[in-house]
Coordinates of C-alpha atoms and ligand atoms in Angstrom, one line a residue:
M1 CA 21.0 22.2 -0.2
K2 CA 20.5 19.5 -2.6
F3 CA 17.5 17.4 -2.1
Q4 CA 17.1 13.6 -2.6
A5 CA 14.3 11.3 -2.5
I6 CA 14.0 9.9 0.9
K7 CA 15.2 6.3 1.9
G8 CA 13.4 3.4 0.3
V9 CA 11.5 5.4 -2.3
R10 CA 12.5 6.0 -5.8
D11 CA 11.5 7.7 -9.1
I12 CA 10.6 5.5 -12.0
L13 CA 12.0 7.3 -15.1
P14 CA 11.2 6.8 -18.8
P15 CA 12.0 4.5 -20.5
E16 CA 11.3 2.1 -17.5
S17 CA 8.0 3.9 -16.8
A18 CA 6.8 2.7 -20.3
L19 CA 7.2 -0.9 -19.1
W20 CA 5.2 -0.1 -16.0
N21 CA 2.5 1.2 -18.2
R22 CA 2.7 -1.9 -20.3
V23 CA 2.3 -4.0 -17.2
E24 CA -0.5 -2.0 -15.9
Q25 CA -2.4 -1.8 -19.1
T26 CA -2.1 -5.6 -19.8
A27 CA -3.4 -6.1 -16.1
R28 CA -6.4 -4.0 -16.9
E29 CA -7.1 -5.8 -20.1
V30 CA -6.8 -9.4 -18.6
F31 CA -8.8 -8.4 -15.6
R32 CA -11.5 -7.1 -17.7
T33 CA -11.9 -10.3 -19.5
F34 CA -12.5 -12.1 -16.1
G35 CA -15.3 -9.5 -15.2
F36 CA -13.3 -7.5 -12.7
S37 CA -13.7 -3.6 -12.3
E38 CA -11.4 -1.2 -10.8
I39 CA -11.7 0.2 -7.3
R40 CA -9.7 3.2 -6.2
I41 CA -8.9 3.2 -2.4
P42 CA -7.2 5.9 -0.4
D43 CA -3.6 6.0 0.4
A44 CA -4.3 6.5 4.1
E45 CA -6.8 4.8 6.6
H46 CA -7.4 4.6 10.3
T47 CA -4.6 2.8 11.7
E48 CA -7.0 0.5 13.5
L49 CA -8.2 -1.0 10.1
F50 CA -4.8 -2.5 9.5
T51 CA -4.3 -3.5 13.3
R52 CA -7.5 -5.4 13.1
S53 CA -7.2 -7.1 9.8
V54 CA -3.6 -7.5 9.0
G55 CA -3.0 -8.4 12.7
E56 CA -1.3 -6.5 15.6
G57 CA 1.4 -9.1 16.0
T58 CA 2.5 -9.0 12.2
D59 CA 5.8 -7.5 11.1
I60 CA 3.9 -5.1 9.0
V61 CA 1.7 -3.7 11.7
S62 CA 4.2 -3.8 14.7
K63 CA 7.1 -2.5 12.9
E64 CA 6.5 -1.3 9.3
M65 CA 3.7 1.2 9.1
F66 CA 4.0 4.9 8.5
S67 CA 1.6 6.0 11.1
F68 CA 0.8 9.5 12.3
Q69 CA -1.8 11.6 14.3
D70 CA -3.9 13.7 12.1
H71 CA -4.0 17.4 13.0
E72 CA -7.6 18.4 12.4
Y73 CA -7.7 21.2 14.8
P74 CA -4.6 23.1 14.9
D75 CA -6.2 26.0 16.8
L76 CA -7.4 23.9 19.6
D77 CA -4.1 22.1 19.7
R78 CA -2.4 25.6 20.0
F79 CA -4.8 26.5 22.8
R80 CA -3.9 23.4 24.6
G81 CA -0.3 24.2 24.4
T82 CA -0.8 27.6 26.1
L83 CA -2.8 25.8 29.1
I84 CA 0.0 23.3 29.5
F85 CA 2.5 26.2 29.6
H86 CA 0.6 28.6 31.9
Q87 CA 0.1 26.8 35.1
P88 CA -2.2 28.3 37.8
T89 CA -0.9 29.7 40.9
I90 CA -2.5 29.2 44.3
E91 CA -2.1 32.9 45.4
D92 CA -3.4 34.7 42.5
R93 CA -7.1 34.4 42.3
M94 CA -7.7 36.2 39.1
Q95 CA -5.1 34.3 37.4
F96 CA -6.7 31.2 38.7
D97 CA -10.2 32.0 37.6
L98 CA -9.1 32.8 34.2
Y99 CA -7.1 29.4 34.1
K100 CA -10.1 27.7 35.2
A101 CA -12.4 29.2 32.7
Q102 CA -9.9 28.5 29.8
V103 CA -9.4 25.0 30.7
S104 CA -13.2 24.4 31.1
G105 CA -13.6 26.0 27.6
F106 CA -11.1 23.5 26.3
V107 CA -12.8 20.6 27.8
N108 CA -16.0 21.8 26.4
E109 CA -14.8 22.0 23.0
L110 CA -13.2 18.7 23.0
S111 CA -16.2 17.0 24.5
K112 CA -18.3 18.6 21.6
H113 CA -15.9 17.1 18.9
V114 CA -15.9 13.9 20.4
S115 CA -19.7 13.5 20.8
K116 CA -20.1 14.6 17.1
R117 CA -17.3 11.9 16.3
E118 CA -15.2 14.7 14.7
L119 CA -12.4 13.5 17.2
P120 CA -11.7 10.0 18.3
S121 CA -13.2 9.0 21.7
T122 CA -10.0 7.4 22.9
P123 CA -9.9 6.5 26.8
E124 CA -7.5 9.3 27.2
S125 CA -9.8 11.8 25.7
L126 CA -12.8 10.6 27.9
R127 CA -10.6 10.7 30.9
A128 CA -9.9 14.4 30.1
I129 CA -13.7 15.1 29.7
T130 CA -14.8 13.4 32.7
E131 CA -11.9 14.2 35.2
I132 CA -10.7 17.6 34.6
P133 CA -13.8 19.4 35.6
T134 CA -13.5 17.3 39.0
L135 CA -9.9 18.4 39.3
L136 CA -10.5 22.0 38.8
A137 CA -13.2 21.9 41.5
Q138 CA -10.6 20.2 43.9
L139 CA -8.1 22.9 42.9
E140 CA -10.6 25.7 43.6
N141 CA -11.3 24.1 47.1
M142 CA -7.6 24.2 47.9
R143 CA -7.2 27.7 46.7
E144 CA -10.0 28.7 49.2
Q145 CA -8.3 26.6 52.0
Y146 CA -4.9 28.1 51.3
R147 CA -6.4 31.6 51.4
E148 CA -7.4 30.9 55.3
T149 CA -4.5 28.7 56.3
A150 CA -1.6 29.5 54.0
S151 CA -0.5 25.9 54.5
E152 CA 2.5 24.6 52.6
Q153 CA 1.0 21.2 52.4
T154 CA -2.0 22.6 50.6
R155 CA 0.3 24.4 48.2
V156 CA 2.1 21.2 47.5
R157 CA -1.2 19.3 46.8
F158 CA -2.4 22.2 44.6
E159 CA 0.6 21.8 42.2
L160 CA 0.3 18.0 42.2
Y161 CA -3.4 18.2 41.1
A162 CA -2.5 21.0 38.7
G163 CA 0.0 18.5 37.3
H164 CA -2.8 16.0 36.8
V165 CA -4.9 18.5 34.8
R166 CA -1.8 19.3 32.7
D167 CA -1.2 15.3 32.2
R168 CA -5.1 14.8 31.2
L169 CA -4.9 17.8 28.7
R170 CA -1.7 16.5 27.2
A171 CA -3.1 12.9 26.7
A172 CA -6.5 14.0 24.8
Q173 CA -6.4 13.1 21.5
L174 CA -6.8 15.8 19.0
G175 CA -6.8 14.1 15.7
D176 CA -7.3 10.6 14.3
N177 CA -4.6 8.0 14.2
L178 CA -3.8 7.3 10.7
S179 CA -1.4 5.2 8.6
L180 CA -0.3 5.0 4.9
R181 CA -1.7 1.8 3.6
P182 CA 0.8 -1.2 3.7
E183 CA -1.6 -3.2 1.5
G184 CA -5.0 -3.1 0.0
T185 CA -7.1 -5.7 0.9
A186 CA -8.1 -4.1 4.2
S187 CA -9.2 -1.0 2.3
V188 CA -11.2 -2.8 -0.3
V189 CA -13.1 -4.8 2.5
R190 CA -13.6 -1.7 4.5
A191 CA -15.1 0.0 1.2
Y192 CA -17.2 -3.3 0.4
I193 CA -18.8 -3.0 4.0
E194 CA -19.1 0.9 3.8
H195 CA -20.9 0.8 0.5
G196 CA -23.2 -2.1 1.2
M197 CA -21.7 -3.9 -1.8
H198 CA -23.0 -7.3 -0.4
V199 CA -26.4 -6.5 -2.1
L200 CA -24.9 -6.8 -5.3
P201 CA -25.6 -9.8 -7.6
G202 CA -23.0 -12.5 -7.8
N203 CA -19.5 -12.1 -6.5
V204 CA -18.1 -8.7 -6.3
K205 CA -14.8 -8.8 -8.3
L206 CA -12.4 -5.8 -7.7
Y207 CA -8.9 -4.8 -8.8
Y208 CA -6.6 -1.9 -7.7
M209 CA -3.2 -0.7 -8.5
G210 CA -1.0 1.7 -6.7
P211 CA 1.7 2.6 -4.1
M212 CA 1.9 0.8 -0.6
F213 CA 4.1 1.7 2.2
R214 CA 6.2 -0.4 4.5
R215 CA 9.1 0.5 6.7
E216 CA 11.2 -2.2 5.5
R217 CA 15.1 -2.4 5.2
P218 CA 15.6 -1.3 1.5
Q219 CA 17.3 -3.6 -0.9
R220 CA 17.0 -4.6 -4.5
G221 CA 13.1 -5.6 -4.9
R222 CA 12.1 -4.1 -1.6
Y223 CA 11.1 -0.6 -1.0
R224 CA 9.6 1.6 1.4
Q225 CA 7.0 2.9 -1.1
F226 CA 6.4 0.0 -3.6
Y227 CA 3.6 -0.8 -6.1
Q228 CA 1.0 -3.5 -6.0
I229 CA -1.6 -4.7 -8.6
G230 CA -4.2 -6.5 -6.6
A231 CA -7.6 -8.1 -7.1
E232 CA -10.3 -9.4 -4.5
V233 CA -13.4 -11.5 -4.9
L234 CA -16.0 -11.0 -2.1
G235 CA -19.4 -12.7 -1.8
T236 CA -21.3 -15.6 -0.2
S237 CA -19.5 -18.6 -2.0
D238 CA -16.2 -20.0 -1.2
A239 CA -16.3 -22.6 -4.0
P240 CA -12.8 -23.7 -4.9
G241 CA -13.3 -23.0 -8.5
I242 CA -13.1 -19.2 -7.5
D243 CA -9.7 -19.9 -6.0
A244 CA -8.6 -21.6 -9.1
E245 CA -10.2 -18.8 -11.2
V246 CA -8.5 -16.0 -9.5
I247 CA -5.0 -17.8 -9.8
G248 CA -5.9 -18.6 -13.5
M249 CA -6.3 -14.9 -14.0
L250 CA -2.9 -14.3 -12.5
M251 CA -1.2 -16.9 -14.7
T252 CA -3.0 -15.5 -17.8
L253 CA -1.5 -12.1 -16.9
F254 CA 2.1 -13.4 -16.5
E255 CA 1.6 -15.4 -19.8
Q256 CA 0.7 -12.3 -21.7
L257 CA 3.5 -10.4 -20.3
K258 CA 5.9 -13.2 -21.2
L259 CA 7.1 -13.7 -17.7
K260 CA 9.1 -17.0 -17.8
G261 CA 9.8 -19.3 -15.0
A262 CA 7.0 -18.2 -12.6
V263 CA 6.5 -20.9 -10.1
L264 CA 3.0 -21.3 -8.2
S265 CA 3.2 -22.6 -4.8
I266 CA -0.1 -23.4 -2.9
N267 CA -1.1 -24.5 0.6
S268 CA -4.1 -24.7 2.8
I269 CA -3.6 -23.4 6.4
G270 CA -7.1 -24.5 7.6
D271 CA -9.9 -22.7 9.3
S272 CA -11.0 -21.6 12.8
K273 CA -11.9 -25.2 13.5
C274 CA -8.8 -27.1 12.7
R275 CA -5.9 -24.7 12.9
P276 CA -6.2 -23.8 16.5
V277 CA -5.8 -27.7 17.0
Y278 CA -2.8 -27.6 14.8
L279 CA -1.3 -24.6 16.4
E280 CA -1.3 -26.4 19.7
K281 CA 0.5 -29.3 18.4
L282 CA 2.9 -27.1 16.5
R283 CA 3.6 -25.0 19.7
A284 CA 4.2 -28.1 21.9
A285 CA 6.7 -29.5 19.4
L286 CA 8.5 -26.2 19.4
V287 CA 8.4 -25.8 23.1
K288 CA 10.1 -29.4 23.3
I289 CA 12.8 -27.9 21.1
R290 CA 13.2 -24.8 23.0
D291 CA 13.5 -26.8 26.4
Q292 CA 16.3 -28.8 25.1
P293 CA 19.6 -28.4 26.9
E294 CA 21.0 -26.8 23.6
P295 CA 18.0 -25.4 21.8
Q296 CA 19.0 -25.1 18.1
M297 CA 16.6 -22.2 17.2
G298 CA 17.3 -18.6 16.9
H299 CA 16.0 -15.6 18.9
D300 CA 13.2 -14.7 16.3
S301 CA 11.8 -18.2 16.1
L302 CA 11.9 -18.6 19.8
S303 CA 10.1 -15.5 20.5
R304 CA 7.4 -16.6 18.0
I305 CA 6.7 -19.8 19.7
E306 CA 4.1 -18.0 21.9
T307 CA 3.1 -15.1 19.7
N308 CA 2.7 -16.5 16.3
P309 CA 4.2 -20.3 15.8
L310 CA 3.0 -20.6 12.2
R311 CA 5.6 -17.9 11.3
V312 CA 8.4 -20.0 12.7
L313 CA 7.7 -22.2 9.3
D314 CA 8.8 -18.9 7.4
S315 CA 12.3 -18.9 8.8
K316 CA 15.0 -18.8 6.2
L317 CA 17.8 -19.6 8.8
E318 CA 20.1 -22.4 7.4
S319 CA 20.6 -23.7 11.2
E320 CA 16.7 -24.2 11.6
Q321 CA 15.8 -25.9 8.2
A322 CA 16.4 -29.5 9.5
I323 CA 14.3 -28.9 12.8
I324 CA 11.4 -27.2 10.9
E325 CA 11.3 -30.3 8.2
K326 CA 10.4 -32.6 11.1
L327 CA 7.7 -30.2 12.9
P328 CA 4.0 -31.3 12.5
R329 CA 2.4 -30.3 9.3
I330 CA -0.8 -28.5 8.8
G331 CA -1.8 -30.7 5.8
D332 CA -1.9 -33.7 8.3
H333 CA -4.3 -31.9 10.7
L334 CA -6.8 -30.3 8.3
C335 CA -10.6 -31.0 9.1
A336 CA -12.6 -32.9 6.6
D337 CA -14.1 -29.5 5.2
C338 CA -10.8 -28.0 4.7
R339 CA -9.0 -31.1 3.3
G340 CA -11.9 -31.5 0.8
H341 CA -11.8 -27.6 0.0
Y342 CA -8.1 -28.0 -0.8
D343 CA -8.2 -31.2 -2.8
E344 CA -10.9 -29.4 -4.9
V345 CA -8.7 -26.3 -5.4
K346 CA -5.9 -28.5 -6.8
R347 CA -8.4 -30.3 -9.1
Q348 CA -9.7 -27.0 -10.4
L349 CA -6.2 -25.8 -11.0
T350 CA -5.4 -29.0 -13.0
L351 CA -8.7 -28.6 -14.9
R352 CA -7.2 -25.3 -16.0
G353 CA -3.9 -26.8 -16.9
I354 CA -2.0 -24.6 -14.2
A355 CA 0.9 -26.3 -12.8
Y356 CA 1.7 -26.0 -9.1
Q357 CA 3.8 -27.0 -6.2
E358 CA 2.6 -27.7 -2.9
N359 CA 4.5 -26.0 0.0
W360 CA 3.3 -27.0 3.4
R361 CA 5.5 -24.1 4.8
L362 CA 3.5 -21.5 2.9
V363 CA 1.6 -19.5 5.9
R364 CA 2.0 -15.8 4.6
G365 CA 2.7 -12.9 7.0
L366 CA -0.6 -11.4 7.6
D367 CA -3.3 -12.7 10.0
Y368 CA -6.4 -12.5 8.0
Y369 CA -5.8 -15.8 5.8
M370 CA -7.4 -19.1 6.1
R371 CA -7.5 -22.2 3.9
T372 CA -6.1 -21.6 0.5
T373 CA -2.9 -19.6 0.5
F374 CA -0.4 -19.1 -2.5
E375 CA 2.5 -17.3 -3.7
I376 CA 4.5 -16.9 -7.1
T377 CA 8.0 -16.7 -7.3
A378 CA 9.9 -15.4 -10.5
P379 CA 13.5 -15.6 -11.7
G380 CA 16.1 -12.8 -11.6
L381 CA 15.0 -11.2 -8.1
G382 CA 17.5 -12.6 -5.7
S383 CA 16.2 -13.2 -2.2
Q384 CA 13.2 -11.0 -2.7
N385 CA 11.7 -13.4 -5.3
A386 CA 8.0 -13.5 -4.4
V387 CA 6.3 -11.5 -7.3
C388 CA 2.9 -12.2 -5.9
G389 CA 1.1 -13.6 -2.8
G390 CA -2.6 -14.2 -1.9
G391 CA -5.1 -16.4 -0.4
R392 CA -8.4 -16.7 1.1
Y393 CA -9.7 -14.7 4.1
D394 CA -13.3 -15.8 4.7
G395 CA -13.6 -14.2 8.2
L396 CA -12.4 -10.8 7.4
V397 CA -15.4 -9.0 6.4
E398 CA -17.2 -10.2 9.5
L399 CA -14.2 -9.2 11.6
L400 CA -14.5 -5.7 10.1
G401 CA -18.2 -5.3 10.8
G402 CA -19.6 -6.7 7.6
P403 CA -22.1 -9.5 7.0
A404 CA -21.0 -12.9 8.6
A405 CA -21.5 -15.2 5.8
T406 CA -19.1 -13.2 3.5
K407 CA -16.1 -15.0 1.8
G408 CA -13.1 -13.5 0.2
I409 CA -10.1 -14.3 -1.8
G410 CA -7.4 -12.3 -3.5
F411 CA -3.8 -11.5 -4.4
A412 CA -1.5 -8.7 -4.8
I413 CA 1.5 -8.7 -7.3
G414 CA 4.5 -6.7 -6.4
T415 CA 4.8 -4.6 -9.6
D416 CA 8.2 -3.4 -8.9
R417 CA 9.4 -7.0 -8.8
L418 CA 7.4 -8.1 -11.6
V419 CA 9.0 -5.3 -13.8
L420 CA 12.6 -6.3 -12.4
S421 CA 12.0 -9.7 -13.4
L422 CA 10.7 -8.7 -16.9
Q423 CA 13.9 -6.7 -17.3
E424 CA 16.2 -9.4 -16.2
A425 CA 14.5 -11.7 -18.8
G426 CA 15.0 -9.2 -21.6
E427 CA 11.2 -8.4 -21.9
G428 CA 11.8 -5.0 -20.5
T429 CA 12.1 -2.9 -23.7
V430 CA 9.1 -1.1 -24.8
Q431 CA 9.4 0.8 -28.1
E432 CA 7.9 4.1 -28.0
G433 CA 10.3 6.4 -30.0
L434 CA 9.3 9.3 -32.1
D435 CA 7.8 8.6 -35.5
V436 CA 8.5 12.2 -36.9
Y437 CA 10.9 14.9 -36.2
L438 CA 9.2 17.8 -37.9
A439 CA 12.0 20.4 -38.9
W440 CA 10.8 23.7 -40.2
F441 CA 12.5 26.7 -41.6
G442 CA 11.1 30.2 -41.7
A443 CA 8.0 31.7 -40.2
A444 CA 5.6 30.5 -42.8
A445 CA 6.8 27.0 -42.6
Q446 CA 6.3 27.1 -38.7
A447 CA 2.7 27.9 -39.2
A448 CA 2.2 25.1 -41.6
A449 CA 4.3 22.6 -39.4
I450 CA 2.1 23.4 -36.4
G451 CA -1.0 22.3 -38.6
L452 CA 0.7 19.4 -40.0
A453 CA 1.9 18.2 -36.6
K454 CA -1.8 18.5 -35.2
R455 CA -3.1 16.3 -38.0
L456 CA -0.2 13.7 -37.8
R457 CA -0.8 13.4 -33.9
E458 CA -4.4 13.0 -34.5
A459 CA -3.6 10.1 -36.8
G460 CA -1.7 8.6 -34.0
F461 CA 1.9 9.3 -34.8
V462 CA 4.4 10.6 -32.3
V463 CA 5.8 13.9 -33.4
E464 CA 8.4 16.3 -32.1
L465 CA 7.9 19.8 -33.2
P466 CA 10.8 22.1 -32.3
A467 CA 9.7 25.2 -30.6
I468 CA 12.2 27.3 -32.2
E469 CA 13.9 27.4 -35.6
I470 CA 17.1 25.3 -35.5
K471 CA 19.7 25.4 -38.4
F472 CA 19.2 22.5 -41.0
G473 CA 22.3 20.4 -40.2
K474 CA 21.8 20.8 -36.3
S475 CA 18.1 19.9 -36.6
L476 CA 18.8 16.6 -38.4
G477 CA 21.5 15.8 -35.9
L478 CA 19.0 16.3 -33.1
A479 CA 16.4 14.1 -34.8
D480 CA 19.1 11.3 -35.2
R481 CA 20.1 11.7 -31.3
L482 CA 16.3 11.6 -30.4
K483 CA 16.2 8.3 -32.3
A484 CA 13.4 9.5 -34.6
R485 CA 12.5 7.2 -37.2
H486 CA 11.8 9.9 -39.9
A487 CA 12.6 13.6 -40.3
V488 CA 9.9 15.6 -42.1
I489 CA 11.3 18.7 -43.5
L490 CA 9.3 21.8 -44.2
G491 CA 10.8 24.9 -45.8
D492 CA 10.2 27.6 -48.4
D493 CA 10.5 25.2 -51.3
E494 CA 8.3 22.5 -49.8
L495 CA 5.7 25.3 -49.1
A496 CA 5.7 26.5 -52.7
A497 CA 5.3 23.1 -54.1
K498 CA 2.7 22.0 -51.6
V499 CA 4.9 18.9 -50.6
V500 CA 7.1 17.9 -47.5
T501 CA 10.5 16.1 -47.7
V502 CA 10.3 13.0 -45.7
K503 CA 13.9 11.5 -44.8
R504 CA 14.0 8.0 -43.4
L505 CA 16.9 8.3 -40.8
A506 CA 18.1 4.7 -40.7
D507 CA 19.3 4.7 -44.4
G508 CA 19.1 8.3 -45.3
S509 CA 16.6 7.7 -48.1
Q510 CA 14.4 10.7 -48.8
K511 CA 11.5 11.4 -51.0
K512 CA 9.0 14.5 -51.6
L513 CA 5.2 13.8 -50.7
A514 CA 2.0 15.7 -50.5
E515 CA 0.2 15.3 -47.2
P516 CA -2.0 12.5 -48.1
E517 CA 0.8 10.5 -49.5
L518 CA 2.9 11.5 -46.3
L519 CA 0.2 10.0 -44.1
A520 CA 0.1 6.8 -46.1
Y521 CA 3.8 6.4 -46.4
L522 CA 4.1 6.8 -42.4
S523 CA 1.4 4.4 -41.8
A524 CA 3.2 1.8 -43.9
E525 CA 6.4 2.4 -42.2
T526 CA 5.2 2.5 -38.6
G527 CA 2.0 0.2 -38.6
K528 CA 0.3 3.3 -37.1
G529 CA -2.2 5.8 -38.5
Ligands
HAM1 P1 2.0 -9.4 0.5 O1 2.5 -10.9 0.5 O2 2.2 -8.8 1.9 O3 0.5 -9.6 0.4 O4 2.4 -8.6 -0.7 C1 2.2 -9.0 -2.0 C2 3.3 -8.7 -2.7 O5 3.9 -7.3 -2.7 C3 4.6 -9.5 -2.4 O6 4.6 -10.8 -2.8 C4 5.7 -8.6 -3.0 O7 5.7 -8.9 -4.4 C5 5.2 -7.1 -2.9 N1 5.8 -6.5 -1.7 C6 5.6 -6.7 -0.6 N2 6.3 -5.8 0.2 C7 7.2 -5.1 -0.7 C8 8.3 -4.2 -0.6 N3 8.6 -3.7 0.6 N4 8.9 -3.8 -1.8 C9 8.5 -4.3 -2.9 N5 7.5 -5.3 -3.0 C10 6.8 -5.7 -2.0 C11 -0.5 -8.7 0.5 O8 0.0 -7.3 0.6 C12 -2.0 -9.0 0.4 N6 -2.8 -7.8 0.7 C13 -2.3 -9.7 -0.7 C14 -3.8 -10.3 -0.7 C15 -4.6 -9.8 -1.5 N7 -4.1 -11.2 -0.3 C16 -5.5 -11.4 -0.4 N8 -5.7 -10.4 -1.3

């Protein structure tokens, strides 16, 4: 059997991985200068964290999460399996007593774990704990009755009730519902609350990088395991200057990476005061269109009218564009506070010399946003051209059980897409070849070469030290193919004269140098050391 990576995931190989390192390293440096610190968040969380924050009705949560039930107590699970398999019989008293004792034992065990919060207290598990003892008592009565009457009716009822016990056993949950993270904001907010970070002075500024998981249809720039570089600001202030500063940090990073043609789009989607009013207006307009004799909208948009009308604005369907352009716009319905906030965000961006486009249709696909939303597109990416998305989420900390007044804003860059765009623009090559191929000939030379390689590496040069002796011609051929800049040759003659021969492979020029001169020469050639 030949194994291949699973659908929608991929390996990132050298030399491309060097570009990834450059991107991540540059992000770390830029973020540091803006006062951000790294947070490392887990790859999996309780499913409910995402259901509550990203939103049950979103594509991410409803269709795309990799979720599984944890298997914390495999022995208990196996035990349950045998109880479900071996059903009690009404005639056999000993078998019934054993069954009853075992099922009661299972329920006790389950109840103990649930009360210690080692297993989730789902409605199904609570039903098993409260109802199974009653069902067992009823089965016992029926068994007694049957002994006296041998009534067929009692036997049928007994089997029905035994079936209820089996169903309750099956439904009890013996592990947590977990999901691979589809994004990072929910985890950062969870960690912020869990570690009481609201007591820290000023705004808490955190960044993270790593893989995210969404079961999407894979295509160029869209993967099931993809990577994000994200940053979040949490605290009591929602000053528009924070929004502009966060966007400014992003633009600084893109500038340093020489990403050309990035376009920033911004919008405000209002808050819990003005958005509901707007949503009603939007829904009413959409219902009017739906109820026309020949509605011009596709199935997706029609089904969103009730569930999530804002997402209709996201539609890319050519046939819907003219209709969408005529729909009520959030910008015309912002309350005074949101309007003031948005105007100030724009002024703050201008103060920083950041160019932006306003896009009233930029609503984003996650439920936690309010007020500022933004997205950055980059060239060379085809249809998946959003290289970064973000926005403000002032109510999220409270929604997840944290202090009510906490505000938040952040973004996440799609690293895969950023790297693709850089490659398309010819910014994708990162020079990290060999400085030195250290060819040695003979046992004494090998010993000397080992020491020399160590000192050259300590000085910062990239050195390839062959593990076995290779004949001279072959050795230099290999150095060439590995694209080494220099071959350093160490044989008996060099050892005797306490020098090495260094050959510049580009032009074949060579000289004999003692070690201090070699270091100086390589420094001058490579800019390292
Ligand atoms: P998002 O828009 O869902 O936002 O994702 C951010 C970026 O991740 C996208 O713009 C895109 O570049 C990249 N991305 C998303 N899905 C995929 C995929 N399947 N394959 C490749 N790249 C992808 C969030 O995740 C929010 N947590 C951002 C945020 C942080 N908002 C506030 N703070």
